C-alpha positions in Angstrom: -5.8 -39.3 -18.1 -6.4 -42.7 -16.6 -3.8 -44.3 -18.8 -1.1 -42.3 -17.0 -2.1 -43.5 -13.5 0.0 -46.8 -13.5 3.1 -44.8 -14.6 2.5 -42.2 -11.9 1.9 -44.8 -9.2 5.2 -46.6 -10.1 7.0 -43.2 -10.1 5.6 -42.3 -6.7 6.6 -45.7 -5.2 10.0 -45.3 -6.8 10.6 -41.8 -5.4 9.2 -42.8 -1.9 11.6 -45.8 -1.7 14.6 -43.7 -2.8 13.9 -41.0 -0.2 13.3 -43.7 2.4 16.6 -45.3 1.7 18.4 -42.0 1.9 16.7 -41.0 5.2 17.2 -44.3 6.9 20.1 -44.4 9.4 22.9 -46.8 8.5 22.3 -48.9 11.6 18.7 -49.6 10.6 19.6 -51.0 7.1 19.6 -54.8 6.9 21.4 -57.3 4.7 23.3 -54.9 2.4 25.1 -51.6 2.8 23.0 -48.5 2.3 24.9 -47.5 -0.9 24.0 -50.9 -2.4 20.3 -50.4 -1.5 20.3 -46.9 -3.2 21.7 -48.5 -6.4 19.2 -51.4 -6.3 16.3 -49.0 -5.8 17.5 -46.7 -8.6 18.3 -49.5 -11.1 15.3 -51.7 -10.5 12.8 -49.0 -9.5 11.0 -48.8 -12.9 9.8 -52.4 -12.6 9.2 -52.0 -8.8 11.7 -54.8 -7.9 14.1 -52.5 -6.1 11.5 -50.6 -4.0 9.6 -53.8 -3.1 12.9 -55.5 -2.0 13.7 -52.4 0.1 10.3 -52.3 1.8 10.3 -56.1 2.5 13.9 -56.8 3.5 16.0 -53.7 3.5 14.9 -51.7 6.6 14.2 -52.6 10.2 10.5 -52.0 10.7 9.1 -50.8 14.0 5.5 -51.5 15.1 3.0 -48.8 14.4 3.1 -46.0 16.9 6.5 -47.0 18.0 8.0 -43.5 17.5 5.8 -41.7 20.0 7.5 -39.8 22.7 4.7 -39.8 25.3 5.0 -43.0 27.2 3.0 -44.2 30.2 3.7 -46.8 32.8 2.1 -49.7 30.9 5.1 -51.5 29.5 6.1 -48.7 27.2 2.8 -48.4 25.4 1.5 -45.0 24.3 -0.9 -43.6 26.8 -3.3 -40.6 26.3 -2.4 -37.6 28.4 -5.6 -37.9 30.6 -4.6 -41.5 31.5 -0.9 -40.8 31.9 0.0 -40.7 35.6 3.1 -38.6 35.0 1.2 -36.0 33.1 -1.6 -35.8 35.7 1.0 -35.5 38.5 2.7 -32.6 36.6 -0.7 -30.9 36.5 -1.2 -31.4 40.2 2.3 -30.1 40.9 1.7 -26.9 39.0 0.6 -24.4 41.6 -2.3 -22.0 41.3 0.1 -19.0 41.0 1.5 -20.4 37.8 -1.9 -20.8 36.3 -2.8 -17.1 37.2 0.4 -15.9 35.6 -0.4 -17.6 32.4 -3.9 -16.1 32.3 -2.7 -12.6 33.2 -0.2 -12.5 30.4 -2.9 -13.4 27.8 -4.9 -10.3 28.0 
């Protein structure tokens, strides 16, 4: 079973890179057209040259956590809800009548 592990890992990286190329918007693809990247990943995937080239140079990478939708006032960094002034303000704005309506409909 262990002798199949390298083959399965290469196959997993190959498939992941192929799906990543297909799901990446055209404007985020660097250096070559998207169609060329698909061909490179498919042709050179077995030896991992295509997927490695795609991961290193083909796609615009964002910093970790860059896709979160909840933003606070600290320069665009992610803020937990209990530290987010906008979220806390929305809780304060919610009147007691709205809270009782929600509780009354539960049971």
